[in-house]
Each structure stands twice: as C-alpha cells, then as structure tokens.
Amino acid sequence: MAEILIKPIKTKTHNGTDAEITGIDLTSTDCIVGTASVNHGSPDKSWNIHGICRDNPDDLNLNLNSNEIADLMETIKKLQG
C-alpha cells in the first residue's frame, strides 16, 4: 500500500527538535512518516503508533502531548481497524 499523505503537522520531539508529520503508512509498524531536524544523518524519519523513532536516539521520539498528535493516533487506529 502506498503512503497516505496528510496535511503536514508541525510538532516537537522529546528533546524539542522540530519534526513534521507528512504521512501514514498502514503497511509498516512505523506508520507515522515525516522528518526531523537533525545535525547529521537523514532527516527522513518514521515513528510507530507510540511515537518511537526506530533506530534513533530516544530524543527523536515524538512528544505525544498535543491535540493534533492525539487526533492523528486515533485516526491511525481507526484506519488499522
């Protein structure tokens, strides 16, 4: 299945790094797709339904304390059935 593009959501990671959510990939356990501002490495990131950024420091995990992110998580759960 192709990635579902969404209206970008600007948010922060645990350490305050700027992140932007741009899509949902229902075929991956890391279903949240976007970018994070990093000093080195690829800015392309993906997170699981719990906001954990695979193969990256915990600092890049999503801060889940925003209404937009909570709404996104609820939408993903509904789409996953």
Tab-separated table of C-alpha atoms in Angstrom:
chain	number	residue	atom	x	y	z
A	1	MET	CA	0.000	0.000	0.000
A	2	ALA	CA	1.203	3.492	-0.730
A	3	GLU	CA	1.824	6.091	1.922
A	4	ILE	CA	-1.225	8.231	2.664
A	5	LEU	CA	-0.209	11.883	2.542
A	6	ILE	CA	-1.733	14.176	5.142
A	7	LYS	CA	-1.726	17.903	5.804
A	8	PRO	CA	1.674	18.374	7.488
A	9	ILE	CA	1.626	18.508	11.276
A	10	LYS	CA	4.447	20.510	12.849
A	11	THR	CA	5.402	19.107	16.245
A	12	LYS	CA	8.355	18.527	18.575
A	13	THR	CA	10.327	15.504	19.692
A	14	HIS	CA	11.211	14.681	23.314
A	15	ASN	CA	14.283	16.916	23.220
A	16	GLY	CA	12.487	19.793	21.488
A	17	THR	CA	13.715	19.046	17.969
A	18	ASP	CA	11.349	20.277	15.260
A	19	ALA	CA	9.523	17.464	13.488
A	20	GLU	CA	6.901	17.386	10.763
A	21	ILE	CA	4.470	14.533	10.176
A	22	THR	CA	3.593	14.206	6.485
A	23	GLY	CA	2.008	10.799	6.047
A	24	ILE	CA	0.687	7.479	7.297
A	25	ASP	CA	1.958	4.089	6.119
A	26	LEU	CA	-0.519	1.426	7.196
A	27	THR	CA	1.732	-1.364	5.874
A	28	SER	CA	4.525	-0.584	8.347
A	29	THR	CA	4.778	-0.893	12.123
A	30	ASP	CA	6.425	2.528	11.873
A	31	CYS	CA	3.244	4.014	10.471
A	32	ILE	CA	3.915	7.713	11.095
A	33	VAL	CA	6.062	9.239	8.359
A	34	GLY	CA	7.818	12.585	8.358
A	35	THR	CA	11.019	14.471	9.009
A	36	ALA	CA	13.005	15.723	11.986
A	37	SER	CA	15.629	18.452	12.065
A	38	VAL	CA	18.881	16.609	12.744
A	39	ASN	CA	22.520	17.719	12.583
A	40	HIS	CA	23.670	14.570	10.784
A	41	GLY	CA	22.036	11.677	9.017
A	42	SER	CA	18.833	11.607	7.056
A	43	PRO	CA	16.038	13.950	8.130
A	44	ASP	CA	13.503	11.350	6.907
A	45	LYS	CA	12.055	9.560	9.932
A	46	SER	CA	9.257	7.193	10.824
A	47	TRP	CA	7.632	6.527	14.167
A	48	ASN	CA	5.401	3.766	15.493
A	49	ILE	CA	1.939	4.288	16.990
A	50	HIS	CA	3.598	5.050	20.349
A	51	GLY	CA	5.770	7.805	18.855
A	52	ILE	CA	9.016	5.825	18.994
A	53	CYS	CA	11.528	6.628	16.249
A	54	ARG	CA	13.180	3.343	15.237
A	55	ASP	CA	16.984	3.099	15.155
A	56	ASN	CA	17.387	6.626	16.515
A	57	PRO	CA	18.115	8.114	19.946
A	58	ASP	CA	15.142	8.413	22.320
A	59	ASP	CA	15.453	12.187	21.915
A	60	LEU	CA	13.804	11.837	18.482
A	61	ASN	CA	10.704	10.099	19.848
A	62	LEU	CA	7.599	12.216	19.333
A	63	ASN	CA	6.192	14.357	22.100
A	64	LEU	CA	2.642	12.979	22.265
A	65	ASN	CA	1.225	15.825	24.371
A	66	SER	CA	-0.533	17.747	21.614
A	67	ASN	CA	-4.123	17.527	20.446
A	68	GLU	CA	-3.077	17.185	16.794
A	69	ILE	CA	-0.844	14.184	17.542
A	70	ALA	CA	-3.562	12.598	19.707
A	71	ASP	CA	-6.033	13.044	16.831
A	72	LEU	CA	-3.516	11.529	14.406
A	73	MET	CA	-3.024	8.473	16.642
A	74	GLU	CA	-6.787	7.992	16.909
A	75	THR	CA	-7.156	8.236	13.122
A	76	ILE	CA	-4.383	5.679	12.556
A	77	LYS	CA	-6.001	3.230	14.985
A	78	LYS	CA	-9.332	3.584	13.149
A	79	LEU	CA	-7.677	3.045	9.759
A	80	GLN	CA	-5.845	-0.035	11.035
A	81	GLY	CA	-9.191	-1.488	12.094
